Coordinates of C-alpha atoms in Angstrom, one line a residue:
Chain F
M213 CA 21.4 21.3 36.2
Q214 CA 24.7 20.9 34.4
S215 CA 24.0 20.3 30.8
N216 CA 26.8 17.9 30.0
Q217 CA 26.4 15.5 33.0
T218 CA 27.3 11.9 32.5
F219 CA 25.7 8.9 34.1
A220 CA 28.5 8.6 36.6
D221 CA 28.0 12.2 37.6
L222 CA 24.3 11.5 38.1
F223 CA 25.1 8.4 40.2
R224 CA 27.5 10.4 42.3
A225 CA 25.1 13.2 42.8
G226 CA 22.5 10.6 43.9
G227 CA 24.8 9.3 46.6
V228 CA 25.9 6.1 44.9
S229 CA 29.4 5.0 45.8
R230 CA 32.1 4.2 43.2
R231 CA 32.0 0.6 44.5
D232 CA 28.2 0.3 43.8
F233 CA 28.6 2.1 40.5
L234 CA 31.1 -0.6 39.4
K235 CA 28.7 -3.3 40.7
F236 CA 26.0 -1.8 38.6
C237 CA 28.2 -1.9 35.5
S238 CA 29.1 -5.5 36.0
L239 CA 25.4 -6.4 36.5
T240 CA 24.5 -4.5 33.3
S241 CA 27.1 -6.6 31.4
V242 CA 25.4 -9.7 32.7
Y243 CA 22.0 -8.5 31.6
L244 CA 23.3 -7.6 28.2
G245 CA 24.9 -11.0 27.9
L246 CA 28.4 -9.5 27.5
S247 CA 31.7 -11.1 28.6
P248 CA 33.4 -9.8 31.8
S249 CA 36.0 -8.2 29.6
M250 CA 33.3 -5.7 28.4
V251 CA 32.8 -4.2 31.8
P252 CA 35.5 -1.6 31.4
S253 CA 33.9 -0.3 28.2
I254 CA 30.5 0.0 30.0
V255 CA 32.2 1.9 32.8
E256 CA 33.9 4.1 30.3
A257 CA 30.6 4.8 28.4
M258 CA 28.8 5.6 31.7
E259 CA 31.5 7.9 32.8
K260 CA 32.1 9.7 29.5
K261 CA 28.7 9.7 27.7
V262 CA 26.9 12.9 28.3
R263 CA 23.1 13.1 28.2
T264 CA 21.9 13.5 24.6
P265 CA 21.1 17.2 23.9
V266 CA 17.8 17.6 22.1
I267 CA 16.4 20.7 20.4
W268 CA 12.6 20.4 19.9
L269 CA 11.1 22.6 17.3
H270 CA 7.4 23.3 16.7
G271 CA 6.2 24.1 13.3
L272 CA 2.7 23.9 11.8
E273 CA 1.1 21.7 14.4
C274 CA -1.4 21.3 17.3
T275 CA 1.0 20.2 20.0
C276 CA -0.8 16.9 20.4
C277 CA 2.6 15.2 20.0
S278 CA 3.9 17.0 23.0
E279 CA 0.7 16.2 24.9
S280 CA 1.2 12.6 24.2
F281 CA 5.0 12.7 24.9
I282 CA 4.5 14.0 28.5
R283 CA 2.2 11.1 29.3
S284 CA 4.7 8.4 28.7
S285 CA 4.8 5.7 31.3
H286 CA 7.6 3.4 30.1
P287 CA 10.0 5.2 30.5
T288 CA 8.3 8.0 32.4
I289 CA 8.8 11.5 31.1
E290 CA 10.7 12.4 34.3
D291 CA 13.2 9.5 33.8
L292 CA 13.7 10.6 30.2
L293 CA 14.1 14.3 30.8
F294 CA 16.3 14.0 33.9
N295 CA 18.3 10.9 33.2
M296 CA 18.6 10.4 29.4
I297 CA 18.2 13.5 27.4
S298 CA 18.9 17.2 28.0
L299 CA 15.9 19.0 26.4
D300 CA 17.8 22.2 25.8
Y301 CA 15.2 23.9 23.7
D302 CA 11.5 23.5 23.4
D303 CA 9.4 26.6 22.9
V304 CA 6.4 25.0 24.5
L305 CA 8.0 23.4 27.6
S306 CA 10.8 25.8 28.4
A307 CA 10.6 28.2 31.3
T308 CA 12.3 31.0 29.4
A309 CA 10.9 32.7 26.2
G310 CA 11.9 35.1 23.5
H311 CA 15.5 36.1 22.8
Q312 CA 16.8 34.2 25.8
L313 CA 15.4 31.0 24.5
E314 CA 16.6 31.5 21.0
D315 CA 20.1 32.1 22.4
V316 CA 19.9 28.8 24.2
R317 CA 19.1 27.1 20.9
R318 CA 22.1 28.7 19.1
K319 CA 24.4 27.9 22.0
T320 CA 23.4 24.2 22.0
M321 CA 23.9 24.2 18.2
K322 CA 27.4 25.6 18.7
D323 CA 28.5 23.5 21.7
Y324 CA 27.2 20.2 20.5
K325 CA 27.8 20.7 16.8
G326 CA 26.9 17.5 14.9
K327 CA 25.9 15.7 18.2
Y328 CA 22.5 17.0 19.1
I329 CA 19.1 15.5 18.1
L330 CA 16.7 17.7 16.3
A331 CA 13.1 16.7 17.2
V332 CA 10.5 18.4 15.0
E333 CA 6.9 18.5 15.7
G334 CA 4.7 19.8 12.9
N335 CA 5.6 20.5 9.3
V336 CA 6.9 23.3 7.3
S337 CA 4.9 25.9 5.4
T338 CA 6.7 26.5 2.1
K339 CA 4.4 28.8 0.2
D340 CA 5.2 32.5 0.0
D341 CA 8.6 32.0 1.7
G342 CA 7.0 30.2 4.6
V343 CA 5.1 33.2 6.1
Y344 CA 2.3 31.0 7.2
C345 CA 4.4 29.7 10.1
M346 CA 6.5 32.3 11.9
V347 CA 8.3 31.3 15.2
G348 CA 10.7 33.6 17.1
G349 CA 10.6 36.3 14.4
D350 CA 11.7 34.1 11.6
S351 CA 9.9 31.7 9.2
F352 CA 9.9 28.1 10.4
L353 CA 11.4 27.2 7.0
N354 CA 14.5 29.2 7.8
T355 CA 14.7 28.0 11.4
I356 CA 14.5 24.3 10.5
K357 CA 17.1 24.6 7.8
E358 CA 19.5 26.5 10.2
T359 CA 18.9 24.0 13.1
A360 CA 19.1 20.9 11.0
A361 CA 22.4 21.8 9.5
D362 CA 24.5 20.7 12.5
A363 CA 22.2 18.0 13.9
A364 CA 23.3 14.4 14.3
A365 CA 19.8 13.1 13.4
I366 CA 16.3 14.3 13.0
I367 CA 13.2 12.8 14.7
A368 CA 10.0 13.8 12.8
W369 CA 7.3 13.6 15.4
G370 CA 3.8 12.8 14.4
A371 CA 1.9 12.6 11.1
C372 CA 2.6 16.3 10.4
A373 CA 6.4 16.1 10.4
S374 CA 6.4 12.6 8.9
F375 CA 3.9 12.8 6.1
G376 CA 2.1 16.1 6.3
C377 CA -1.2 15.4 8.1
V378 CA -4.2 17.8 7.8
Q379 CA -2.0 20.8 6.8
N380 CA -1.0 19.3 3.5
A381 CA -4.4 17.6 2.8
Q382 CA -6.1 18.8 -0.4
P383 CA -5.9 21.7 -1.3
N384 CA -2.9 22.4 1.0
P385 CA -3.3 26.3 1.2
S386 CA 0.0 27.0 3.0
G387 CA 2.2 24.6 0.9
A388 CA 2.8 22.5 4.0
A389 CA 5.6 19.9 3.5
P390 CA 6.9 17.1 5.7
I391 CA 10.4 17.4 7.1
S392 CA 11.8 14.8 4.6
D393 CA 10.9 17.2 1.8
I394 CA 12.9 20.0 3.3
I395 CA 15.9 18.3 4.8
K396 CA 17.6 15.8 2.5
D397 CA 21.1 15.3 3.9
K398 CA 20.3 14.1 7.5
P399 CA 19.1 10.8 8.8
I400 CA 15.4 11.2 9.6
V401 CA 13.3 8.9 11.8
K402 CA 9.6 9.2 11.1
V403 CA 7.3 8.6 14.1
P404 CA 3.9 9.0 12.5
G405 CA 0.6 9.1 14.3
C406 CA -1.8 11.9 15.3
P407 CA -0.3 11.9 17.9
P408 CA 2.2 9.1 18.1
I409 CA 1.9 6.8 21.1
S410 CA 3.9 8.3 24.0
E411 CA 5.9 5.1 24.7
V412 CA 6.8 4.9 21.0
M413 CA 8.1 8.5 21.2
T414 CA 10.2 7.9 24.3
G415 CA 11.2 4.5 23.0
V416 CA 12.8 6.1 19.9
V417 CA 14.7 8.7 22.0
T418 CA 15.8 6.0 24.5
H419 CA 17.1 3.9 21.6
F420 CA 19.2 6.7 20.2
H421 CA 20.5 7.6 23.7
T422 CA 21.4 4.0 24.6
F423 CA 23.0 2.8 21.3
G424 CA 24.0 6.1 19.8
T425 CA 22.4 5.1 16.5
L426 CA 19.0 5.4 15.0
P427 CA 16.7 2.4 15.3
E428 CA 16.2 0.1 12.4
L429 CA 13.8 1.7 9.9
D430 CA 11.3 0.3 7.5
R431 CA 10.7 1.4 3.9
F432 CA 8.9 4.6 5.0
G433 CA 11.6 5.6 7.5
R434 CA 9.6 4.5 10.5
P435 CA 11.2 2.5 13.4
K436 CA 10.5 -1.2 12.7
A437 CA 10.2 -1.9 16.4
F438 CA 6.9 0.0 16.6
Y439 CA 5.7 0.2 13.0
N440 CA 6.4 -3.3 11.6
T441 CA 2.9 -4.7 11.9
R442 CA -0.6 -3.4 11.3
I443 CA -3.1 -2.6 14.0
H444 CA -5.2 -5.4 12.5
D445 CA -2.4 -8.0 13.1
K446 CA -2.5 -7.6 16.9
C447 CA -6.1 -6.4 17.2
Y448 CA -8.1 -8.1 20.0
R449 CA -11.2 -8.0 17.6
R450 CA -9.3 -9.9 14.9
A451 CA -11.2 -13.1 15.8
F452 CA -14.4 -11.4 14.8
F453 CA -12.9 -10.3 11.6
E454 CA -11.9 -13.9 10.6
A455 CA -15.3 -15.2 11.7
G456 CA -17.0 -12.6 9.5
M457 CA -18.8 -11.0 12.5
F458 CA -19.1 -7.3 11.8
V459 CA -20.6 -4.2 13.3
R460 CA -23.0 -2.8 10.7
S461 CA -24.2 0.3 12.4
F462 CA -23.2 2.0 15.6
D463 CA -26.3 1.0 17.5
D464 CA -26.7 -2.6 16.6
E465 CA -26.3 -5.7 18.8
A466 CA -22.9 -6.4 17.3
T467 CA -21.6 -3.0 18.6
R468 CA -22.6 -4.0 22.1
K469 CA -20.9 -7.4 21.7
G470 CA -17.7 -5.7 20.5
W471 CA -17.5 -7.3 17.0
C472 CA -15.1 -6.2 14.2
L473 CA -15.4 -2.6 13.0
Y474 CA -14.1 -3.4 9.4
K475 CA -17.5 -2.6 7.8
M476 CA -17.6 0.7 9.7
G477 CA -14.5 1.8 7.8
C478 CA -11.8 0.6 10.2
K479 CA -8.4 1.3 8.7
G480 CA -6.7 -1.1 11.0
P481 CA -5.9 -3.6 8.2
T482 CA -3.8 -1.0 6.4
T483 CA -2.4 1.0 9.3
Y484 CA 1.1 0.4 10.7
N485 CA 1.3 1.3 14.3
S486 CA 1.5 -0.1 17.8
C487 CA -2.0 0.9 19.1
S488 CA -3.2 -2.6 19.4
K489 CA 0.0 -3.7 21.2
I490 CA 1.1 -0.9 23.5
Q491 CA -2.2 1.0 23.6
W492 CA -2.7 4.5 25.0
N493 CA -2.4 6.3 28.3
G494 CA -0.3 3.6 30.0
G495 CA -2.1 0.7 28.3
T496 CA -5.6 1.9 29.2
S497 CA -7.3 1.5 25.8
F498 CA -7.1 2.5 22.1
P499 CA -9.6 3.7 19.6
I500 CA -10.9 0.2 18.5
G501 CA -11.0 -0.8 22.2
S502 CA -13.3 2.1 22.8
G503 CA -15.6 1.0 19.9
H504 CA -14.4 3.4 17.2
P505 CA -12.9 2.3 13.9
C506 CA -9.2 3.2 13.3
I507 CA -8.9 6.2 11.1
G508 CA -5.4 5.3 10.0
C509 CA -3.8 8.5 11.5
S510 CA -0.2 7.1 11.1
E511 CA -0.6 6.4 7.4
P512 CA 0.5 8.9 4.7
N513 CA -2.2 11.4 3.6
F514 CA -4.9 9.7 5.6
W515 CA -7.1 12.8 5.5
D516 CA -7.4 12.5 1.7
K517 CA -8.5 8.9 1.9
G518 CA -11.8 9.4 3.5
P519 CA -14.5 9.1 4.5
F520 CA -13.4 7.6 7.8
Y521 CA -16.6 5.4 8.1
T522 CA -16.4 3.5 4.8
R523 CA -13.8 0.9 3.8
L524 CA -13.4 2.2 0.2
A525 CA -12.0 5.7 -0.4
E526 CA -14.0 8.2 -2.4
V527 CA -12.2 9.8 -5.2
P528 CA -13.3 12.5 -7.7
F529 CA -14.5 10.9 -10.9
L530 CA -16.5 12.6 -13.7
G531 CA -17.0 15.6 -11.5
S532 CA -18.4 13.9 -8.5
D533 CA -17.3 11.8 -5.6
S534 CA -17.1 8.1 -6.5
N535 CA -15.4 5.0 -5.3
A536 CA -13.6 2.2 -7.1
D537 CA -16.8 0.1 -7.4
K538 CA -18.8 3.0 -8.9
I539 CA -16.0 3.7 -11.4
G540 CA -15.8 0.0 -12.2
V541 CA -19.5 -0.5 -12.7
I542 CA -19.6 2.6 -15.0
A543 CA -16.7 1.3 -17.0
V544 CA -18.2 -2.1 -17.3
G545 CA -21.5 -0.6 -18.4
A546 CA -19.7 1.5 -21.0
A547 CA -17.9 -1.6 -22.4
A548 CA -21.2 -3.5 -22.6
A549 CA -22.9 -0.5 -24.3
G550 CA -20.0 -0.2 -26.7
A551 CA -20.2 -3.9 -27.5
A552 CA -24.0 -3.7 -28.0
A553 CA -23.6 -0.7 -30.3
H554 CA -20.9 -2.4 -32.3
A555 CA -23.0 -5.5 -32.6
A556 CA -25.9 -3.4 -33.9
V557 CA -23.8 -1.7 -36.5
T558 CA -22.4 -5.1 -37.6
A559 CA -25.9 -6.4 -38.0
V560 CA -27.1 -3.4 -40.0
K561 CA -24.0 -3.6 -42.3
K562 CA -24.4 -7.3 -42.7
A563 CA -28.1 -7.0 -43.6
K564 CA -27.3 -4.2 -46.0
A565 CA -24.5 -6.2 -47.7
G566 CA -26.8 -9.2 -47.8
S567 CA -29.6 -7.2 -49.5
E568 CA -27.0 -5.7 -52.0
D569 CA -25.9 -9.2 -52.9
N570 CA -29.5 -10.2 -53.3
D571 CA -30.1 -7.1 -55.5
K572 CA -27.1 -8.1 -57.7
A573 CA -28.4 -11.6 -57.9
Chain X
M992 CA -23.7 -23.7 -45.6
G993 CA -20.2 -23.4 -46.9
R994 CA -18.0 -26.5 -46.9
I995 CA -15.1 -26.7 -44.4
I996 CA -12.1 -26.5 -46.6
E997 CA -9.4 -26.5 -43.9
E998 CA -9.0 -27.5 -40.3
I999 CA -6.2 -25.8 -38.5
Y1000 CA -4.9 -26.9 -35.0
V1001 CA -4.4 -23.4 -33.5
W1002 CA -4.7 -23.7 -29.7
R1003 CA -2.5 -26.5 -28.3
L1004 CA -3.4 -28.2 -25.1
P1005 CA -1.2 -26.0 -22.8
V1006 CA -2.8 -22.9 -24.2
R1007 CA -6.3 -24.2 -23.8
L1008 CA -5.6 -25.4 -20.2
Y1009 CA -4.1 -22.0 -19.4
H1010 CA -7.1 -20.3 -20.8
W1011 CA -9.6 -22.1 -18.7
I1012 CA -7.7 -22.2 -15.5
N1013 CA -7.1 -18.5 -16.0
A1014 CA -10.8 -17.9 -16.7
L1015 CA -11.9 -19.8 -13.6
C1016 CA -9.3 -18.2 -11.4
T1017 CA -10.1 -14.7 -12.6
V1018 CA -13.9 -15.1 -11.9
A1019 CA -13.1 -16.6 -8.5
L1020 CA -10.6 -13.9 -7.6
F1021 CA -13.0 -11.1 -8.7
V1022 CA -16.0 -12.5 -6.7
T1023 CA -14.0 -13.3 -3.6
G1024 CA -12.1 -10.0 -3.8
L1025 CA -15.3 -8.0 -3.9
Y1026 CA -16.7 -10.0 -1.0
I1027 CA -13.5 -9.3 1.0
A1028 CA -13.9 -5.6 0.4
A1029 CA -17.5 -5.6 1.4
P1030 CA -18.5 -8.7 3.3
L1031 CA -22.2 -9.3 2.9
F1032 CA -23.2 -12.1 5.3
N1033 CA -23.2 -11.9 9.1
P1034 CA -23.2 -15.2 10.9
P1035 CA -25.9 -15.6 13.6
L1036 CA -24.9 -14.5 17.1
G1037 CA -22.4 -16.6 18.9
E1038 CA -18.8 -17.2 19.6
A1039 CA -16.2 -16.1 17.0
V1040 CA -14.5 -19.5 17.2
W1041 CA -17.6 -21.2 15.7
Y1042 CA -17.4 -19.3 12.4
K1043 CA -15.0 -18.8 9.6
G1044 CA -17.0 -16.3 7.6
M1045 CA -14.2 -14.1 6.4
S1046 CA -11.4 -16.6 6.6
W1047 CA -12.9 -18.8 3.9
W1048 CA -13.4 -16.0 1.5
R1049 CA -9.9 -14.8 2.1
Y1050 CA -8.6 -18.4 1.8
L1051 CA -10.4 -18.9 -1.5
H1052 CA -9.0 -15.6 -2.7
F1053 CA -5.4 -16.5 -1.8
A1054 CA -5.6 -20.0 -3.0
S1055 CA -7.0 -19.0 -6.4
A1056 CA -4.4 -16.3 -6.5
F1057 CA -1.6 -18.7 -6.2
I1058 CA -3.1 -21.0 -8.9
F1059 CA -3.5 -17.9 -11.0
V1060 CA 0.2 -16.9 -10.5
A1061 CA 1.4 -20.4 -11.3
N1062 CA -0.7 -20.6 -14.4
F1063 CA 0.5 -17.1 -15.5
L1064 CA 4.1 -18.1 -15.0
F1065 CA 3.4 -21.4 -16.9
R1066 CA 1.9 -19.4 -19.8
M1067 CA 5.0 -17.0 -19.8
Y1068 CA 7.2 -20.1 -20.0
W1069 CA 5.1 -21.5 -22.9
A1070 CA 5.2 -18.2 -24.7
V1071 CA 9.0 -18.0 -24.6
F1072 CA 10.1 -21.7 -24.7
G1073 CA 7.0 -23.5 -26.0
G1074 CA 7.9 -23.1 -29.7
D1075 CA 4.2 -22.7 -30.3
K1076 CA 3.5 -20.7 -33.4
Y1077 CA 0.2 -19.3 -32.2
G1078 CA 1.0 -19.0 -28.5
R1079 CA 4.2 -17.1 -28.4
F1080 CA 5.2 -13.4 -28.1
G1081 CA 6.9 -13.7 -31.5
G1082 CA 5.2 -11.2 -33.7
F1083 CA 4.2 -8.7 -31.0
R1084 CA 6.5 -5.7 -31.1
P1085 CA 4.6 -2.6 -29.8
W1086 CA 7.9 -0.8 -29.3
S1087 CA 8.6 -1.0 -33.1
P1088 CA 6.8 1.6 -35.3
A1089 CA 6.5 -1.0 -38.0
W1090 CA 4.2 -3.1 -35.7
W1091 CA 1.7 -0.2 -35.5
G1092 CA 1.8 0.0 -39.3
K1093 CA -0.4 -1.6 -42.0
P1094 CA -1.7 -4.8 -40.3
F1095 CA -2.6 -3.0 -37.1
L1096 CA -4.3 -0.1 -38.9
E1097 CA -6.2 -2.4 -41.2
Q1098 CA -7.6 -4.3 -38.3
V1099 CA -8.6 -1.1 -36.5
E1100 CA -10.3 0.2 -39.6
S1101 CA -12.1 -3.1 -40.0
Y1102 CA -13.4 -2.8 -36.4
L1103 CA -14.5 0.8 -37.0
F1104 CA -16.4 -0.3 -40.2
L1105 CA -14.1 1.7 -42.3
R1106 CA -13.2 -1.3 -44.5
S1107 CA -15.5 -3.9 -45.8
E1108 CA -12.8 -6.6 -46.0
E1109 CA -12.1 -8.3 -42.7
P1110 CA -8.4 -9.1 -42.4
N1111 CA -8.1 -12.8 -41.5
Y1112 CA -5.7 -14.1 -38.9
V1113 CA -5.4 -17.7 -37.8
G1114 CA -4.0 -16.7 -34.4
H1115 CA -4.5 -13.4 -32.6
N1116 CA -4.9 -10.3 -34.8
P1117 CA -2.7 -7.3 -33.9
V1118 CA -5.5 -5.5 -32.0
A1119 CA -6.3 -8.6 -30.0
A1120 CA -2.6 -9.0 -29.3
L1121 CA -2.5 -5.5 -27.9
A1122 CA -5.6 -6.0 -25.8
H1123 CA -4.1 -9.2 -24.4
F1124 CA -0.9 -7.4 -23.7
L1125 CA -2.6 -4.6 -21.8
F1126 CA -5.4 -6.4 -20.0
I1127 CA -4.0 -9.9 -19.5
F1128 CA -0.2 -9.3 -19.3
C1129 CA 0.0 -5.9 -17.7
G1130 CA -3.2 -6.2 -15.8
S1131 CA -2.4 -9.6 -14.4
S1132 CA 1.2 -8.5 -13.6
F1133 CA -0.1 -5.5 -11.6
M1134 CA -2.7 -7.6 -9.8
I1135 CA 0.0 -10.2 -9.0
F1136 CA 2.6 -7.7 -7.8
S1137 CA 0.2 -5.6 -5.7
G1138 CA -1.5 -8.7 -4.4
L1139 CA 1.7 -10.4 -3.3
A1140 CA 2.8 -7.1 -1.7
M1141 CA -0.4 -7.0 0.4
Y1142 CA -0.2 -10.7 1.1
G1143 CA 3.4 -10.0 2.4
E1144 CA 1.9 -7.6 5.0
N1145 CA 0.7 -10.6 6.9
N1146 CA 4.3 -11.6 7.5
P1147 CA 6.6 -8.6 7.7
G1148 CA 10.2 -9.4 6.7
G1149 CA 9.0 -12.6 4.9
F1150 CA 9.5 -13.5 1.3
N1151 CA 6.6 -11.5 -0.2
S1152 CA 7.2 -8.5 2.0
V1153 CA 10.8 -8.4 1.0
W1154 CA 10.3 -9.0 -2.7
F1155 CA 7.0 -7.2 -3.4
G1156 CA 6.7 -4.9 -0.4
W1157 CA 8.3 -2.0 -2.4
M1158 CA 4.9 -1.7 -4.1
I1159 CA 3.5 -0.1 -0.9
P1160 CA 5.7 3.0 -0.8
L1161 CA 5.4 3.2 -4.6
F1162 CA 1.7 3.7 -4.2
G1163 CA 2.0 5.9 -1.1
S1164 CA 0.5 3.6 1.5
S1165 CA -1.0 0.2 2.1
Y1166 CA -4.4 1.7 1.8
T1167 CA -3.8 3.3 -1.6
L1168 CA -2.3 0.0 -2.8
H1169 CA -5.5 -1.8 -1.7
W1170 CA -7.5 0.8 -3.5
A1171 CA -5.5 0.5 -6.7
H1172 CA -5.8 -3.3 -6.5
H1173 CA -9.6 -3.0 -6.0
L1174 CA -10.0 -0.5 -8.9
M1175 CA -7.8 -2.5 -11.3
A1176 CA -9.8 -5.7 -10.6
W1177 CA -12.6 -4.1 -12.7
I1178 CA -10.5 -4.3 -15.9
F1179 CA -11.3 -8.1 -15.9
P1180 CA -15.1 -7.8 -16.2
I1181 CA -14.5 -5.1 -18.8
Y1182 CA -12.1 -7.4 -20.6
L1183 CA -14.5 -10.3 -20.4
I1184 CA -17.3 -8.4 -22.1
M1185 CA -15.0 -7.2 -24.9
H1186 CA -13.4 -10.7 -25.2
L1187 CA -16.7 -12.5 -25.4
Y1188 CA -18.2 -10.0 -27.8
A1189 CA -15.1 -10.1 -30.1
V1190 CA -15.1 -13.9 -30.1
F1191 CA -18.8 -14.2 -30.9
R1192 CA -18.7 -11.5 -33.5
H1193 CA -15.7 -13.0 -35.3
D1194 CA -17.4 -16.4 -35.2
V1195 CA -20.6 -15.0 -36.8
V1196 CA -18.8 -12.8 -39.3
D1197 CA -15.9 -15.0 -40.3
R1198 CA -17.3 -18.4 -39.4
T1199 CA -13.9 -19.7 -38.2
S1200 CA -15.3 -21.7 -35.2
V1201 CA -13.3 -19.4 -32.9
T1202 CA -15.7 -20.0 -30.0
S1203 CA -15.3 -23.8 -30.0
S1204 CA -11.6 -23.6 -30.8
I1205 CA -10.7 -22.9 -27.2
V1206 CA -12.3 -26.2 -26.3
T1207 CA -11.2 -28.3 -29.3
G1208 CA -8.2 -26.4 -30.4
Y1209 CA -9.3 -26.3 -34.1
K1210 CA -10.3 -23.4 -36.2
H1211 CA -11.9 -23.8 -39.6
K1212 CA -11.7 -22.1 -43.0
V1213 CA -15.0 -22.3 -44.8
E1214 CA -15.9 -22.0 -48.4
E1215 CA -17.5 -18.7 -49.3
E1216 CA -21.2 -19.1 -49.0
P1217 CA -22.9 -19.2 -52.4
V1218 CA -25.7 -16.6 -52.3

């Protein structure tokens, strides 16, 4: 397939006449609520806009993002790959391999300088010059710097590329760093999740392809359309949360009745994602729907905020694992003991001073 | 008993009102906050629409939080514009080395039993002022900012999310901010123990009626007890 095909080319190849193509453009202007004078610009865009070239790199990762991506149902992955983007390089999905494939990457970088999207799955090993992640005979650290230099924008797929995920959890042996720590001079969209929901992934690509700009981002650089609200806000078990009806162990009556998993450590109230709206695998279910508490996989550093099955994180304190309540009780106890000791000393001093006064008298 | 030689009106009505509203709100916030973090009671089996178990605790927490915030703002107003000799920020200058000088050190020495003479202050002594600054001013400010940031999560793009939402990336994530809010809540019981101890001790040692002064507003100077 020609790599710089426009929509008009695609229509023509599909046997659509020029007359029908113009009808389609007029109808599109109606759907978009535009005035008839906008029709020529739509026609122009459809005739001149080439499919968005995408280079998809894989760093330190498990390919779960790709697995999720290829299961998209709205739009389908076929629609996306054949009609919207031109996935020029993906070392997992490409038919070619080795030098041939690396040449394709360099060619795309040259032909579409400043126009292609760099999609990154996984993060970057930075320790010891990045030797802990070698792809195509070079360190991933070098490859990503080289490929990012001429990209229009970067999409950071998944928790790895966005925030670091399990690779940079304590003690982070390979010095794994999220993309935003490595590339500072390019717009980056973070699409966190382990993996992200497929429709969210394709949605972000579709947005860039349709409007030519990145979607509106929140304070963490995530697209607001998908990461604006918490799982909790749209959770179908929210009514049980408000009612105070909680699962207390995984084999109780409440589990069977599908009550709220808050007490089982559900991170839904602090996790921004679309799982409770879009759900997974074409809307089949999502973790809470299957009776498992949310582990907050789209939140920064979620691995270090465990355990997954308690609400309150455990943190090292005085050489052992503690939580905020244990630390608080110890500190309150220390304050009470301090006050009692101080009171005792005061009493002794006072008694002494009193007896001295009595002696003088 | 020594005769009362002077009665001083120290805590004016706005200060006393602030104190008690703040005390009640803090207790309510601490208790409801802990409950929200670890809800204890389960309603009997039935429909979710019949119960408001968690909603009530959260409602109480938010309602007392807004009273707490309003009360705090009122106290800040009173400290700056109230013209109240004992209820203003006036003498508190921790950024100036002079403030940490003689009066502060003398008070610390006295608390550490290194001096027999108790320095006597009608209002707050410098150590008390520092404790109030750290626990009540900084502590409350943190709880208010982090609390409003989390409250704003209920309405993305709303007032609280726009004005206080920056706390979330500052602390790394919503979960970390919840954790910090939970941990910092413990400074209030710690403060309460220290506060009550210090008040009772001063009352016993100095006999200035400091305990009742937060109800009546009056402190007393008493004659040295003849031995």
